[in-house]
Structure formats: structure tokens, C-alpha cells
Amino acid sequence: MLDQEKTFEPLIVAFCCNWCSYAGADLAGTSRLSYPPNVKIIKVPCSCRVDPIFMLRAFGKGADGVIVCGCHPGDCHYSTGNYFTRRRFALLFSLLDFMGIEKERMRLEWVSAAESAKFARVMNEFTEEVTKLGPNRRLMDIRNLPEGYEELGRGPHREVLDAQAPHARNIPSVVKIEEQMKARATKLLADGVVDRVLAWKAGDHETMPEPAFFDHPSQIENMVYNKYCAHNLSKYLMVAPWLGGKLFDGSTLIFLKPCDSYSFNQLIKENLINLEKTHIIGIGCGGTVQVEDLEEVGMWEKCGVCTKIHHPVGDEIIELENNSPRLDKNARFATVEAIEALSADDRFAFWQSQLSKCIRCNACRNTCPVCNCKRCVFSNNKYDMASKVNATEFEEQLFHIVRAFHVAGRCSDCGECSRVCPQDIPLHLLNRKIIKDINEFYGEYQAGQDIAAPEPLTSFDLNNDGQAGKN
Amino acid sequence: MEKIGFFVCHCGSNIKATVDPNVVLDGVRSIPGIVVAEQYPYMCAKTGQNMIADAIKTNGLTGIVIAACSPRMHEATFRKVAEAAGLNPYMVEIANIREHVSWIHKNKEEGSQKAVALAKAAIAKVKLNAPLFPEENSVIKRALVIGGGIAGIQAALDIAEAGYEVDLVESSPSIGGKMAQLDKTFPTLDCSACILTPKMVDAASHDKINIMTYSEVEKVEGFVGNFTVTVRKKARSVCMEKCTGCGDCWNKCPVKNIPLEFDLGLQNRKAIYIPFAQALPLVPVIDREHCIMMKSGKCGLCQTVCQPGAIEFDQEDELVTQKYGAVVTATGFETINLDKFGEYAYNDSKDVITSFEFERITHGAGPTGGELKRLSDGRKPKSVTFIQCVGSRDISGRGKPYCSKICCMYTAKHAVLIKDKYPDVNVNVFYIDMRTPGKAYDEFYRRGVEEYGVKYIKGQVGKVVDKGNCLTISAVDLLDNVKMELETDMVILATAIQPVPSAKPLASMLSASIDTNNFMTEAHAKLRPVESPTAGVFLAGAGQGPKDIPETVGQAGAAAAKVIGLLSKDVLLSNPCTAMVDINACNGCSLCAPVCPYGAISYGPATVNDHGLKTIERVSHINQALCQGCGACVVVCPSGAMDLQGFSNKQLLAEVDALC
Amino acid sequence: MNKTYKIALGNLSKLYGRINETQQIYLPVRRGGTLNFEKWHESAVVDLHGLKTTNTPKDLFLPQSEDLYTAKMDGTNIEIITKDFFDNAFVIFGVKACDIEAIAVMDNIYLSKHPVDMYYEARRKNAVLVSLACNAPKNACFCAAFNIDAANPKGDVATWILGEYLYTQAQNGKGKAFVEDIMGLFEPAEADDLLGLKAEIAEKAQSLPYSKLPLESFTGENMMKIFDHENWDFLHRACIGCGTCTYTCPTCSCYDIKDFDKCSGTTRFRCWDSCMYPEFTLMAHGNNRLTQKERFRQRFMHKLMYHPMNYDGQFGCVGCGRCINKCPVSLNIVKIIKSLGVEVAENANA
């Protein structure tokens, strides 16, 4: 064993900014300051050019440590690039740590062109630290079913899962605004204010309403609104014909539950909604329920911890009679905190056990209002990322990390990803972890609240990001 | 199929001593695509260069990799070699096996293997390189200077002197800015007007300078070398050409008692007025808000008395659109509002004034004709107290977190001015820290203390109360650590300064960034202090950060030099390593624009052709002339629609793959 | 009639252990909150009482992804390293009647016509299917609509849970050999013991809300009528284009073949694909189905028309009800059958 440890030579990839750290590495060479040959440098124009995917890919392909080096804050050749880097990697490292992946394998360091000694020292330290950790496996295995696993549903994991299970104790409030909604829809259609209505239509079974468009007042009788209408309608109104088909020219009335309205507002912020042709009616919500075999099995976790009772956007509002917040606003973080409290090994085991169930059906992605790319990076050829599969040794392992990260700062915590997961993976916990981190590191932020507010990952604070960003 | 040439340099023994070139060559020779693999003692020498050029020509190479010293050393050299041999210069990659390998690793085996790894990464990258071509953009030989204070005047003069046309835009009726309001300047105490007015006249009479006062920038389009700017010339209601500046109109105007902005409201003006006697142009404006003729259509006295017939009530705002190669922002500063600082009784007492108001009081043309008087009762004060850092260095959120920089010195100036004219007046100054770096600044301040007997008290004032015939000040003397009460007749507040409110919308029009305090941001705090991150936009004066007159003039000159350097070029070659959008993948989500420090990203409709299915969609657009190639936008683009030429996603991933 | 045996439920883990000595055994395991077919080991939480696994047994015959071969390049030499066919005997235990029928659908697709799919065949040959009757079919189940008998599941060996016992009957030679091998753990039982249970199950299955569906119109002569039906315009409208229905469907069998550069070489693999995806059968000229309506229609036309037309009336749906439970937007095949089946029948009569 000891012998093995001695012979283990980690592979370390260093992304160095051209203007500072790469020059710092050059100066280390000129000054003959040695550091281990394990470190291989890739030059980038700016540390902000380093996509988290590069780091994950390096891990996925066998790197044991990855380090990103940039100019000191305030010294960026491009003024502000490293401030984005700082936030991006602070959140990424924290997310990976949350998944039980050794955060010691990844680093962000500021090295100036003059700091050759610092460059050599950092590389020596980092190599030593990674050597101690041994070969990188976790990022490669996060979605593989562990051989001879223990039943991970017991112990602390059980508690986490129980918190996610349908909340039988929470009873949805009775919603009696369906008739009001129908009346408004009929009126607006009849008056020609809108050309169609987006709402829910009755299914063949009470528990099976589906999102639907209504073009004519006579169809409104099929409209329903009840505790089974969990679906977030936001994405159906995206300007670009998202799934092909013709662009709709007319105007649309959309009904939005409070949580949906945050998603919708985020889409407005991202310029993906033609607001001029949209009439929005915010509607109250008493919570929605999970259905299995056409039977109600309890309230969705997302509704159990919901605090969104207001609509940040809307032309009209149809409120419930008794609208009151259900929980204090941080209650939703309880499960995230429970996972944070586990050991790194347990966190990894938890996520491995969950993510190994994934069948890559893409329901989480396709339902997510902010997963609104025309072609997902996992479906196009931009990063050479294989799609459609769940196989070993592939970047596929990274799907859920990249998915959560790509919506960081944009996710309004609508919880749809977990609601639609056929394998009941609590995916939204990854997003919620990022939200929690953003709140703690950079101040409270609710996506979809205010379309003028700068987003956490595309803005920075000169003064306050430092401490939080440090890993 | 690519044909790659690979060359290892020995760099004499610099590389060869710890990296075996043969091992490196053997390590890469069998990589698909490698058709040439050679070594030479000095690749950068003429013979080495010829070797590469010959290989390119003989084998029709599509890309080359040179394993040698740092690209910072000779990448440019090898790119030129490639270009001369007919290969696009961006088809060259360098594997840095000297600084990153041979000079730091002593073990030859390890060093050689690392060199192979770096070579493989460079080869993997070069296979994905694409020929890149810089764009050429012509330069409009005309500059726009925004702001007609001393910064703008100086910049305009310097640019015009170099022979370029300059438009100087000023929002108020006259150029001159804050400096025109000052009485004397520190540390020499020469009269502000005496040194400023000649500059104003120079600018006004310069045949290359076109001054547009009472005008504001309305719209900016374009980019470095080719901005199109629309300026709104507000209706002056007085014909510039006909007016002689005789003054008959404002003498006759029946509307009085309008606070004169130039005097910070301490004197009144008419509805038709000039802000100050030396105003340039010496043409009045009609304040339409107060003019009776404008409000009710009855009056017209000014028109009656104007002999040249210059009064034109029906004038309308005029929009002037002009093209410029460069823009200088010299928007300046103002003092902050003191509503949140109730403890200083500024709003309650006429005898508590700001330092800028004091400038007018001590000024010969000011409300008191230059005599020191209490504004409440006209009494000459026996004691005057200055309070420093009012709203500056304030982290409570009421004021500004930064040091306003000029206050220590102007307070020293004011104290000396009072003592010089009225040696019997007691002058106290409450300060937190004295900051007097600058040529002859500290000497000046010490003269105030030592020769004039100005009393400096280190401490902060807690409260000022107006007792009617005097004011009381409660403060703490921090050096003696005692609470103190002081009676005084006049309090002068060194109020924090901030950028003018119009700076923010202007910055957004120019896509120039501003910091959290709305000061214009420089492209690099140390190395490019007079340039905005947006190419072609330059910074002068206090709009970039608090500064005094000499600094402002110096910065204006530096900005002018940068403008002249830019305008002296006929065309600009853009850096071809810029971001690029695949409009087929872009959905216009607009995440990319906020991270671009150069304002190079805009959104607009484009025809997207997806396998023959054509739609018009709102997508991202990169202005190649503005993009500097940092890659910030690429990483925030979740779909990978945005990519960076020269450092593309696939190129960097290929390097990662080759190393791992 | 094959002989009936029984084993106390309490002894089942012994049985699994015994089977595991010679071959791998997959069965419904509850892990991380979900029921799926997983490889048995001692601490696995086996749950035979759960109704449906999320994953279907098809995972074991058509894995979500499977390497085919690797090509290594050295200079101008290319070395092809092929993968051996799967060759380990294994048992799937506790497969419900619908999923057993689904395997028959898959067999038709992959084995009934030449060329047979050798990868599928290798796994299929090595497997013993042990089915389990559904004691408590639920509302979303509609196997009865396809004349599948939940009380008498097929497979190589059929089992029933009655009281505290698991009853078993071999269904064919393969099953017989399997049962004989583990006979020591069983005790003989009477086939008649099961009659009451079977009647109860049959009655339940017939009384479920979707047990009778208007499938009569889905015949070859109505193909174009159904294809061109205007109802598709609204039926597909809520579809978000994910692959949940396809990947949890026991009969969806489409795959894609892709190459992946592993640096050590390029590996060609095949993986599940979904006709719901815009990238499905993507070619240089683009996609042959440009809108979600066309993709959506394809899936149901395939299940209800094309498959039966190609395979002697066998529907491509077995009524397992997974799509009813799992579709993010509450779409499912029952809604399609009801909408089109009724209207086409009515039009035909009119």
C-alpha cells in the first residue's frame, strides 16, 4: 500500500491566464524555480475563459487535480474577467464538495506575472496535496452504481430522502378560482384581447390534467384548475419555436401560479417571451400533489416548502381567499443543510446512489424553464459531449453537474426537475445548494424576482466577493 | 486531412540539456497528421526559420507546431515565418518546453516525457486551428469631447492642435465647468478665471473646434474608429449668429428671482440669462420654464429690445448626427446632496455652507462681492469652522466610500484665503486625516498652520446647532481624546464629490463601463488609465475619479495623445481572436452581454437557416472591432453558441484530452 | 401441467443466495427511494410487493449503452479491438406479466427477422425469466386491454405470492431445468391453491379504469386516416420532447450508434435513442421530422399501427402504465387511444 502511494504520480492540469499566470510560470522557468513535472499547463487568454466543463472533462479523462490560475483581482487584462471566474469557481467547488467530490483536487489561484516563486510554491503544494489524495475516481463514478453497495436509504440518507418524499402531512388548500379563471379567459377570447389561452385542460381522469392551448371560448369549458395542475407552463410561450413548428403570431393569455410566474419572469428577462403579445394572469395556488397510478400520494416537496405567494409579473391577479406563506423562507434549505452535515464520503454515496438511477431521459432538462437553449450542449456538437447515454468513463457523468451549473443564478427553484424525474432523484437539491451558496456568498438573490437585477454569475462585487470566493 | 509539421528547438543546450529532442520527436512522429518532424539547435535563427518555411512549402503543411521557448518569446516570429511561407499565421502553435520544462525539471527522462505531453497537446490544438484574418476598419478623423470643463477644453485643444476636427459638447449654456466657479486655485492661489478664460477663448476661437453648448449626447452607435453620435442641441431661443451679447435682453427681462445655477442659487438670474460674465459663447438662453412669453404668450420684451433680432421663441431642439473616430468623456463631478447628514444642520442654517458655496462667496463676482459675510444676517463672522470628509470615506452608506481627494487642499486654500484677508477671524478645521500629496501641497498646508495660524483639530463633528447669532459644534478631539463644544459663526462643509448623474446613461450609450460609484472605469487601472475598456473611448477629468486641476489637465492631455494616436491611423486592424456566434445555436437569452467589458455584444434579428428551414430570430451579434477576445461571453453561454476563435471550446478540450 | 412448488417468503433470501452462486440474479430492489431491477447482493432491499419498477427488464437485454468496438490508431495503422458477446447466465426475477409480454415484443423486433441483433440475442439466450403475478394491479395498469393476463404471467418460470409463500411453476424446458436446479429449497404445492388468487387478480384487472380501450380501429386499413387525423394537433401540444416515455417504456427499442474519442482510441458504442428528441436520426440534411407533432405522432403510430402491421397484430404497447405515471405533462398512450380510437370508429360508422 505504501509502495503504491509512493509510485502514484498524479496528473495535474493547470489553466493559466496568458497575461499573468502563464507569464508567472515563464518567469519561474527563467528563475529556474522547479515544481513537479506532473503539472501540465494549458494557456487561456483569461481565467474567465475556463469553462467549468474543461475542468470536469479533465477529471473525467483522468486528471487527478485541476488548477485555474488568473490575475489578481483588480489586475485583469480585460478589467473584469477574473471576477466572473472567482464567482463561477467558488460556486462550482462548493457544488462538487456538496456532492462529496474532493474539493482539494481543484483550486483557483491568483498568480501575477511577477510571482514566479508563488507559482512554483502553489504547484508544489498542490501536487503534494493531490498525491496524498490518491487517484481521482469520484467524478468518474458519480453516476455508476457502486458494486456491492450498502443500502444507502438507511441512516442519514433516509432522513434526507424522507424530507423529499411526498408530504402527506401537508394538505393542499382547496382552490376555488377555476370559474373566475374561465370567465376571464372566455371574456378575453371573446373580446379579441387574446387569440388563445394557455392553461390546463381536463384529462380523461381527474388526476391527469394537461397543459393546453384554447383557441375559442367554446373550448374553455374543458379548462380546469386544481391541485393536480403542477405543470409549469412558462416554457410553452418561448418566442423561438422551441420544439419546431410554426411561430405563433397572435397574442396569448397565460395563467401563472406564483412559482411559475418567477420562471416566466426569468424568461422575460432572458428576452425569450414576446411580452407585447402576452396577457398574464397570476393565479393563487394552494399546493399541488404527486399522483401515482391515478391516486394522490401527497403534496410535492416543492409545494411543501414553497414560500412564493406573490407574482413578480402579471397583468391581473386572481388570488385565493386565504393566501398566506406556508413556511419561513429558509425552510427549503433544511434538506440541503442535512446533506451538508454528512461526511464527504456519505455525501458522495448519497449522490452516487441517486444519480446512478438516472436514465438520461432529459425530462429534468426539457421541463426546466431556464434550460432554454435551442440545442442543449449535451445535444449539440459544441463540446464533443456525448448525449443520450448513461455510460461509464464518459462526460455523461457530468450531466447533472453541468445542468445544475448552467442554470446557476437563473433557477428560480420551481422544483420541476425533481417533480418530473421518473427515478425520483432529488435533482433540485443541486440547484438549491447553488441558490443557498449564492445567498450566502453574494447576498440574497431570487431569480425571476426582478428583471433589472444583475445576475449573480454575470455580475460581481469588487469588495465582497473575495472571502466567499476563497476555497 | 491535415498535414502538420513539428519542429523541436534545442535552444543550444537550454532545452537539449534536460529534454531529449529525439524522445520528443519519437513521441509525436506516429500521431496521425504529422508529416514532418524535425529538430534544430536554434529554431528562431534564420536557418531554423528557413527550415520551417521550406517544410511548409515543400509539404504543403496545414499547420505547424514548434516545441521551443515560451510563445511570449517567439510566437510572433514563427507566425511571420508561416505567413511569409504562405501559411496563415494563426495555424502556428508553440509547445513551451523551455520555460515550462527544461529550465525547471532536472530529470531528463521526466522532462522529455512532459515535453512530449505538451507537444501532443499543441498538435491536438493546431489540428483544430482555423485560418484567421484580421478585419480592417477605416478611421474617421474627427473626435468628440463630451464635457466642456477644463478637462474637455484641454483635450479638445490638444487634439485640435494636432490637426483633427473636434466637437466639444457641453450641457450647460457655457463652457468652463467647475473651474469657472472657483475663486483661486491651490497651491499657488492664482485666480482661476485668469488661467481658465484664455483657454476657453482659445477653444472657442480654434478653427478645428466646434463647440456645442446647451447640448447633450442623445445616441451613440458604432465602434472604435467609426462612432455615429447624435447630439441634441437644446433650443436656446436665441440665434447664435445674430446675438452680440450686448445684454439688453437680460436687463429688460421682467422675470427675476430665479436661482442662478452657476452661483449655486446664492444669486438670482432672469428668465433670459448668461450664467456668468465671461460665458462662452456669450449668448444668452431663455429658460423656457420661467419665461412668461413661453408660458402665456404675453411679454416678448426681450424680443422688442433686441436690435439684431436674435430672439427666436419658436426655436426647436436640433438633432445633429456626426461620425467620430474617437470619443473623450470629460463629464466631471458635482457635490453630493446633504439631506442625509442632518447633524451638520446644512438644511437648517444659512450659515452652514458647502465649500463650493464658499468659493462663490469668496469670489469677487459672487453674491457678496467677495466679502466674507454670514448669509443669515450679513454679519462678518468672527470665527469660521471647516469640517472635512462630509460624506467622503463614509462606509455607513449615507455618503461615499472613497476619498474625494481635493477637499484637504481646497480647505487649506479657503482657510488661508480667509486668514489672509481677515487675520482676526478664527479658523478651525476638523479633519480625520490630512492628505496632501502633490507638488508643493504639504508646504502650502503647513503655511496655513504655521504662518496663518489656522487651527486643525483631528476629530469628527457630531452635531452642529444653529443658535441664531452663532452656531455650536459638538465634536471629539481625537488627539487629546476629549469631547469639545465650540462656538462659531460659520460652518463650511467639505462635501464629497460624485460623478454627474448624466455619466451613467452616457456610459451605457457608449458601452463604457462605470464602477459602483458611477465613475468611468479605465481599461487597466495602472497601465491604461485614460482609456475606457471600450476601444475608442477615452477618459479625462473627475468623471473617472476625484482629481484636482493639474491632474485633470494632465489626464486630458494624455487622453488627447491617445486620441491623436488613434486618429493618425487610416485603418485599424482588429484582433482576429475574437468571439463568434453560431446563430443556429444562439437563442438570444442575453446572458453574454453583461459580462462583456467592451460592449461588443448586441442583439438583433438574423435569418437563421436550419437545414433549409429559415426563421428570423433575435440572436447575439459580436462587433469584431470591439471584441478583445477574453472569452468571458463564451463561458456564460450555456449552449456553446458562443465560441472564441483561436481558443475554441474544441481546441481547449483537445488540449485537455491530449494531456489526460 | 407443470408441477407447482412453494417456498416461504422468509426463505427467499436463501433462494436468491443459492441462485447467485451460479449466476447473477436481478430483481426489484428499492434503493434511494426508487424501485428498479438491480443485481442482488446480501444487503439489497428486495421488494417483490411493489407493483412496478421504474426501469424495465429491457435494460438487461438492451442496455442503455453498450460498447461495440474500439479502434486504435498508431501512425497509419488502425487496430480494431472487438468486444466479446455477453456470455454470463443470469436470472431476472419478479417480472410482471406486462413486462414479460414486452420482452416478446422485443424478441419480435430483434430476433424474428434476419439479420437478428447479435448483442440482444446473446443476452436473451443467457437469461432465465422468472415472472410474478400482480396481486394488486392499480389504476394506471391496462394490460387487460391488450388481453394480457396479470394472473398468469408467462416467462420461463411463473411465480405467485400467496399468503406467506411464493408459489412457482416452470413454464417451459428452460424453466424446468432452472427450477430443478434449485429444487432443494422448495416444497411441493397444489396448483389449485392458486385458483382463488388468480380469479381475484383477473377480476381486479378487468375492473380497472383503463382495462377496456377502443383499440379496434387501429388496423392497417385505417393507417392513413389515423396518421392524418387532426387530433394530433392538440394531442401533442403539451409534449416537452423529453425521453421519459421512451426510456421507461418496456418495448421502446430504438438505439443510436455513436463514436466516442477516449484518447486511448475511438470507441463505437450504441445507446438508447428516443424518437421524441430533435436529434433522433439526425442526418446531414437535418432531421426528417421537424416538429414535435411529427415526433410525437411517430411514437404512437409505431406502438399502435406500424408494429402491429409488421408483427401480426401484436401491439407495441403492453399496458404497463409507466408512461401514465411518469410523463411530466400527463400525456400518455391511453389518451391517444381514446381520442383517436373513438373518433375513427365513429367516423367509420357514420
Coordinates of N, CA, C and O in Angstrom, one line a residue, chain C residues 221-295:
Chain C
E221 N -56.0 -0.8 -42.4 CA -56.7 0.0 -43.4 C -57.0 1.4 -42.9 O -57.2 2.3 -43.7
N222 N -56.9 1.6 -41.6 CA -57.1 3.0 -41.0 C -55.8 3.8 -40.9 O -55.8 4.9 -40.4
M223 N -54.7 3.2 -41.4 CA -53.4 3.8 -41.1 C -53.3 5.3 -41.5 O -53.0 6.1 -40.7
M224 N -53.7 5.6 -42.8 CA -53.6 7.0 -43.2 C -54.6 7.9 -42.6 O -54.3 9.0 -42.3
K225 N -55.8 7.3 -42.3 CA -56.8 8.0 -41.6 C -56.3 8.5 -40.2 O -56.4 9.6 -39.8
I226 N -55.6 7.6 -39.5 CA -55.1 7.9 -38.2 C -53.9 8.8 -38.3 O -53.8 9.8 -37.6
F227 N -53.0 8.5 -39.3 CA -51.9 9.4 -39.5 C -52.2 10.8 -39.7 O -51.6 11.7 -39.2
D228 N -53.2 11.0 -40.6 CA -53.6 12.4 -41.0 C -54.6 13.0 -40.0 O -55.1 14.1 -40.3
H229 N -55.0 12.3 -39.0 CA -56.0 12.8 -38.1 C -55.7 14.2 -37.5 O -54.6 14.4 -37.0
E230 N -56.7 15.0 -37.5 CA -56.4 16.4 -37.0 C -56.2 16.4 -35.5 O -55.6 17.4 -35.0
N231 N -56.6 15.4 -34.8 CA -56.4 15.4 -33.3 C -55.0 15.5 -32.9 O -54.7 15.9 -31.8
W232 N -54.1 15.0 -33.7 CA -52.7 15.1 -33.4 C -52.3 16.5 -33.0 O -51.4 16.8 -32.2
D233 N -52.9 17.5 -33.7 CA -52.6 18.9 -33.5 C -52.7 19.3 -32.0 O -51.9 20.1 -31.5
F234 N -53.7 18.8 -31.3 CA -53.7 19.1 -29.9 C -53.2 18.0 -29.0 O -52.7 18.3 -27.9
L235 N -53.2 16.8 -29.5 CA -52.7 15.7 -28.6 C -51.3 15.9 -28.2 O -50.9 15.6 -27.1
H236 N -50.5 16.4 -29.2 CA -49.0 16.5 -28.9 C -48.7 17.8 -28.2 O -47.6 18.0 -27.7
R237 N -49.7 18.7 -28.1 CA -49.3 20.1 -27.8 C -48.5 20.3 -26.5 O -47.6 21.1 -26.4
A238 N -48.8 19.5 -25.5 CA -48.1 19.6 -24.2 C -46.8 19.0 -24.2 O -46.0 19.2 -23.3
C239 N -46.5 18.1 -25.1 CA -45.3 17.3 -25.1 C -44.0 18.2 -25.0 O -43.9 19.2 -25.8
I240 N -43.1 17.9 -24.1 CA -41.9 18.8 -24.0 C -40.7 18.1 -24.6 O -39.6 18.6 -24.5
G241 N -40.9 17.0 -25.3 CA -39.8 16.4 -26.1 C -38.8 15.7 -25.2 O -37.6 15.6 -25.7
C242 N -39.1 15.3 -24.0 CA -38.1 14.6 -23.3 C -38.2 13.1 -23.7 O -39.1 12.7 -24.5
G243 N -37.4 12.2 -23.1 CA -37.5 10.8 -23.5 C -38.0 9.9 -22.4 O -37.8 8.7 -22.4
T244 N -38.7 10.5 -21.4 CA -39.2 9.7 -20.3 C -40.1 8.6 -20.7 O -39.8 7.4 -20.3
C245 N -41.0 8.8 -21.6 CA -41.9 7.7 -22.0 C -41.1 6.6 -22.7 O -41.4 5.5 -22.5
T246 N -40.2 7.0 -23.5 CA -39.4 6.1 -24.3 C -38.5 5.2 -23.4 O -38.4 4.0 -23.6
Y247 N -37.8 5.9 -22.5 CA -36.8 5.2 -21.7 C -37.5 4.4 -20.6 O -36.8 3.5 -20.1
T248 N -38.7 4.7 -20.2 CA -39.3 3.9 -19.2 C -40.3 2.9 -19.9 O -41.0 2.1 -19.2
C249 N -40.3 2.9 -21.2 CA -41.3 2.0 -21.9 C -40.6 0.7 -22.1 O -39.4 0.6 -22.5
P250 N -41.3 -0.4 -21.8 CA -40.6 -1.7 -21.9 C -40.5 -2.2 -23.3 O -39.8 -3.2 -23.5
T251 N -41.1 -1.5 -24.3 CA -41.0 -2.0 -25.6 C -40.2 -1.1 -26.6 O -40.0 -1.4 -27.7
C252 N -39.9 0.1 -26.1 CA -39.2 1.1 -26.9 C -37.8 0.5 -27.2 O -37.0 0.3 -26.2
S253 N -37.4 0.4 -28.4 CA -36.2 -0.4 -28.7 C -35.2 0.4 -29.6 O -34.3 -0.2 -30.1
C254 N -35.4 1.7 -29.9 CA -34.5 2.4 -30.8 C -33.2 2.7 -30.2 O -33.1 3.0 -29.0
Y255 N -32.2 2.6 -31.0 CA -30.9 2.9 -30.5 C -30.1 3.8 -31.5 O -30.5 3.8 -32.7
D256 N -29.1 4.4 -31.0 CA -28.2 5.2 -31.9 C -26.8 4.6 -31.8 O -26.5 4.0 -30.8
I257 N -26.1 4.8 -32.8 CA -24.7 4.4 -32.8 C -23.8 5.6 -32.9 O -23.9 6.4 -33.7
K258 N -22.9 5.7 -31.9 CA -22.0 6.9 -31.9 C -20.6 6.5 -31.6 O -20.3 5.4 -31.1
D259 N -19.7 7.4 -31.9 CA -18.3 7.2 -31.6 C -17.9 8.1 -30.5 O -18.3 9.2 -30.4
F260 N -17.0 7.6 -29.7 CA -16.5 8.5 -28.6 C -15.0 8.4 -28.5 O -14.4 7.3 -28.5
D261 N -14.4 9.5 -28.6 CA -12.9 9.5 -28.6 C -12.4 9.5 -27.1 O -12.6 10.4 -26.3
K262 N -11.9 8.3 -26.8 CA -11.4 8.1 -25.4 C -9.9 8.4 -25.3 O -9.3 8.1 -24.3
C263 N -9.3 9.0 -26.3 CA -7.9 9.3 -26.3 C -7.1 8.0 -26.6 O -6.2 8.0 -27.4
S264 N -7.4 7.0 -25.8 CA -6.7 5.7 -26.0 C -7.2 5.1 -27.3 O -6.7 4.1 -27.7
G265 N -8.2 5.7 -27.9 CA -8.8 5.2 -29.1 C -10.2 5.6 -29.2 O -10.7 6.3 -28.3
T266 N -10.8 5.3 -30.4 CA -12.2 5.7 -30.5 C -13.1 4.5 -30.3 O -12.9 3.5 -30.9
T267 N -14.0 4.7 -29.4 CA -14.9 3.6 -29.1 C -16.3 3.8 -29.8 O -16.8 4.9 -29.7
R268 N -16.7 2.8 -30.5 CA -18.0 2.9 -31.1 C -19.0 2.2 -30.1 O -18.7 1.1 -29.7
F269 N -20.0 2.9 -29.8 CA -21.0 2.3 -28.9 C -22.4 2.5 -29.4 O -22.6 3.4 -30.3
R270 N -23.3 1.8 -28.9 CA -24.7 2.1 -29.2 C -25.4 2.4 -27.9 O -25.1 2.0 -26.8
C271 N -26.4 3.3 -28.0 CA -27.1 3.7 -26.8 C -28.6 4.0 -27.2 O -28.9 4.2 -28.3
W272 N -29.4 3.9 -26.2 CA -30.8 4.2 -26.4 C -31.0 5.5 -27.1 O -30.3 6.5 -26.9
D273 N -32.0 5.6 -27.9 CA -32.4 6.8 -28.5 C -33.9 7.0 -28.4 O -34.6 6.0 -28.1
S274 N -34.3 8.2 -28.5 CA -35.8 8.5 -28.4 C -36.3 9.2 -29.6 O -35.7 10.3 -29.9
C275 N -37.4 8.7 -30.1 CA -37.9 9.4 -31.3 C -38.5 10.8 -30.9 O -38.9 11.6 -31.7
M276 N -38.6 11.0 -29.6 CA -39.1 12.3 -29.1 C -38.0 13.4 -29.2 O -38.3 14.6 -29.1
Y277 N -36.8 13.0 -29.4 CA -35.7 14.0 -29.5 C -35.5 14.6 -30.8 O -35.6 13.9 -31.8
P278 N -35.2 15.9 -30.9 CA -35.0 16.5 -32.2 C -33.7 15.9 -32.9 O -33.6 16.0 -34.1
E279 N -32.8 15.3 -32.1 CA -31.6 14.8 -32.7 C -31.8 13.4 -33.2 O -30.9 12.8 -33.7
F280 N -33.0 12.8 -33.0 CA -33.3 11.4 -33.4 C -33.1 11.3 -34.9 O -33.6 12.1 -35.7
T281 N -32.3 10.3 -35.3 CA -32.0 10.1 -36.8 C -31.5 11.4 -37.5 O -31.9 11.6 -38.6
L282 N -30.8 12.2 -36.8 CA -30.3 13.4 -37.4 C -29.3 13.1 -38.5 O -28.4 12.2 -38.3
M283 N -29.5 13.7 -39.6 CA -28.6 13.4 -40.8 C -28.1 14.7 -41.3 O -28.4 15.8 -40.8
A284 N -27.2 14.6 -42.3 CA -26.5 15.8 -42.8 C -27.6 16.8 -43.3 O -27.4 18.0 -43.1
H285 N -28.6 16.4 -43.8 CA -29.6 17.3 -44.3 C -30.5 17.8 -43.3 O -31.4 18.7 -43.5
G286 N -30.3 17.4 -42.1 CA -31.2 17.8 -41.0 C -32.0 16.6 -40.5 O -31.6 15.5 -40.6
N287 N -33.2 16.9 -39.9 CA -34.0 15.9 -39.3 C -35.2 15.6 -40.2 O -35.7 16.5 -40.8
N288 N -35.6 14.4 -40.2 CA -36.7 14.1 -41.1 C -38.0 14.4 -40.5 O -39.0 14.4 -41.1
R289 N -38.0 14.6 -39.2 CA -39.3 15.1 -38.5 C -38.9 16.4 -37.8 O -38.2 16.4 -36.8
L290 N -39.5 17.4 -38.4 CA -39.0 18.8 -38.0 C -39.8 19.3 -36.7 O -39.3 20.2 -36.1
T291 N -40.9 18.8 -36.5 CA -41.7 19.3 -35.4 C -42.0 18.3 -34.4 O -42.0 17.1 -34.7
Q292 N -42.3 18.7 -33.2 CA -42.6 17.8 -32.1 C -43.9 17.0 -32.4 O -44.1 15.9 -32.0
K293 N -44.8 17.6 -33.2 CA -46.0 16.9 -33.6 C -45.6 15.6 -34.3 O -46.2 14.5 -34.0
E294 N -44.7 15.8 -35.3 CA -44.4 14.6 -36.1 C -43.6 13.6 -35.2 O -43.8 12.4 -35.4
R295 N -42.8 14.0 -34.3 CA -42.1 13.1 -33.5 C -43.0 12.3 -32.6 O -42.9 11.1 -32.4

